[in-house]
CSV table of C-alpha atoms in Angstrom, one decimal:
chain,number,residue,atom,x,y,z
J,273,MET,CA,0.0,0.0,0.0
J,274,TYR,CA,1.2,3.5,-0.8
J,275,LEU,CA,0.0,7.0,0.1
J,276,THR,CA,0.8,9.8,-2.4
J,277,ARG,CA,0.4,13.5,-1.7
J,278,PHE,CA,0.6,15.8,-4.7
J,279,ARG,CA,0.3,19.4,-5.6
J,280,TYR,CA,-0.8,20.7,-9.0
J,281,THR,CA,0.9,23.5,-10.8
J,282,PRO,CA,-1.0,26.8,-11.3
J,283,GLU,CA,-1.2,26.0,-15.0
J,284,THR,CA,-2.9,22.6,-14.2
J,285,TRP,CA,-5.5,24.2,-12.0
J,286,ALA,CA,-6.2,26.7,-14.7
J,287,MET,CA,-6.7,23.9,-17.2
J,288,MET,CA,-8.9,22.0,-14.7
J,289,ILE,CA,-11.0,25.2,-14.1
J,290,ALA,CA,-11.5,25.7,-17.8
J,291,GLN,CA,-12.3,22.0,-18.4
J,292,PRO,CA,-13.1,20.1,-15.2
J,293,GLU,CA,-12.0,16.5,-15.3
J,294,ASP,CA,-12.4,13.6,-12.9
J,295,ARG,CA,-8.7,12.6,-12.5
J,296,ARG,CA,-9.6,9.4,-10.6
J,297,ARG,CA,-10.0,7.6,-13.9
J,298,ALA,CA,-6.6,8.6,-15.0
J,299,ALA,CA,-5.0,7.7,-11.7
J,300,ALA,CA,-6.8,4.2,-11.7
J,301,ALA,CA,-5.4,3.6,-15.3
J,302,TYR,CA,-1.9,4.5,-14.3
J,303,ILE,CA,-1.7,2.1,-11.3
J,304,GLU,CA,-3.7,-0.7,-13.2
J,305,SER,CA,-1.0,-0.5,-15.9
J,306,VAL,CA,1.5,-2.1,-13.4
J,307,GLY,CA,-1.0,-4.5,-11.9
J,308,GLY,CA,-2.1,-2.3,-9.0
J,309,THR,CA,-5.4,-0.8,-7.7
J,310,LEU,CA,-6.5,2.7,-6.8
J,311,HIS,CA,-8.2,2.6,-3.4
J,312,GLY,CA,-8.9,6.3,-3.0
J,313,PHE,CA,-8.4,9.7,-4.5
J,314,TRP,CA,-9.2,12.9,-2.5
J,315,TYR,CA,-8.6,16.6,-2.9
J,316,SER,CA,-7.5,18.5,0.2
J,317,PHE,CA,-6.7,21.9,1.6
J,318,GLY,CA,-3.2,22.7,3.0
J,319,SER,CA,0.3,22.0,1.7
J,320,HIS,CA,-1.0,19.3,-0.8
J,321,ASP,CA,-3.8,19.6,-3.4
J,322,GLY,CA,-4.6,15.8,-3.2
J,323,ILE,CA,-4.0,12.4,-1.8
J,324,ASN,CA,-4.1,8.9,-3.4
J,325,LEU,CA,-4.2,5.6,-1.7
J,326,TRP,CA,-2.9,2.8,-4.0
J,327,GLU,CA,-1.9,-0.8,-3.9
J,328,ALA,CA,0.9,-2.0,-6.2
J,329,PRO,CA,2.7,-5.3,-6.6
J,330,ASP,CA,6.0,-3.9,-5.5
J,331,ASN,CA,8.1,-0.8,-4.8
J,332,VAL,CA,9.5,-0.7,-8.4
J,333,SER,CA,6.0,-0.8,-9.9
J,334,MET,CA,4.8,2.1,-7.7
J,335,ALA,CA,8.0,4.0,-8.4
J,336,ALA,CA,7.3,3.7,-12.1
J,337,VAL,CA,3.9,5.2,-11.7
J,338,ALA,CA,5.1,8.0,-9.4
J,339,LEU,CA,8.0,8.8,-11.9
J,340,ALA,CA,5.7,8.8,-14.8
J,341,ILE,CA,3.2,11.1,-13.1
J,342,GLY,CA,5.9,13.4,-11.6
J,343,GLY,CA,7.6,13.7,-15.0
J,344,GLY,CA,4.4,14.6,-16.8
J,345,GLY,CA,4.6,18.3,-15.8
J,346,ALA,CA,1.1,18.7,-14.3
J,347,LEU,CA,2.4,18.5,-10.7
J,348,SER,CA,4.7,20.9,-8.8
J,349,SER,CA,5.2,18.2,-6.0
J,350,ILE,CA,4.6,14.5,-5.6
J,351,GLU,CA,5.5,12.5,-2.4
J,352,THR,CA,4.9,8.7,-2.0
J,353,THR,CA,5.0,6.9,1.3
J,354,VAL,CA,5.2,3.2,1.6
J,355,LEU,CA,2.5,2.0,4.1
J,356,MET,CA,3.4,-1.0,6.3
J,357,THR,CA,0.9,-3.3,7.9
J,358,VAL,CA,1.0,-3.8,11.7
J,359,GLU,CA,2.3,-7.4,11.0
J,360,GLU,CA,5.1,-6.1,8.8
J,361,THR,CA,6.1,-3.6,11.5
J,362,LEU,CA,6.1,-6.3,14.2
J,363,GLU,CA,8.4,-8.4,12.0
J,364,ALA,CA,10.7,-5.4,11.5
J,365,LEU,CA,10.7,-4.8,15.3
J,366,GLY,CA,11.8,-8.3,15.9
J,367,ARG,CA,14.5,-8.2,13.3
J,368,ALA,CA,15.7,-4.9,14.8
J,369,GLN,CA,16.9,-6.7,17.8
J,370,ASP,CA,19.5,-8.6,15.7
J,371,VAL,CA,20.9,-5.5,13.9
J,372,GLY,CA,23.4,-4.6,16.7
J,373,TYR,CA,23.1,-0.9,16.3
J,374,ARG,CA,25.7,1.2,18.1
J,375,ALA,CA,25.2,5.0,18.6
J,376,PRO,CA,28.0,7.2,17.4
J,377,GLY,CA,30.6,7.6,20.1
J,378,ALA,CA,29.3,4.6,22.1
J,379,ALA,CA,31.9,2.1,23.3
J,380,THR,CA,32.2,-1.1,21.3
J,381,ALA,CA,31.6,-4.4,23.0
């Protein structure tokens, strides 16, 4: 699962005002092209204009979609966050015990 926050350019907003378009269809087509699913598309107030919730088969597939959208010129910002399940986080916490991290300047054992 992935959460993407985006911001349109002023030119994109001007085009959307002149010719309103439901961008959910486009977003769904982009993620479906890599075998994924769009679970939600919302517009928002604040530092981002919108938020998408996607499911993709893997990080490379999601990166391909984000890179294609980001390189298209309609956005001034795009940020994608990998979302982990509670189970994945619990597994990571268990594995963290074996990492053997040592803080900078801490004595070595």
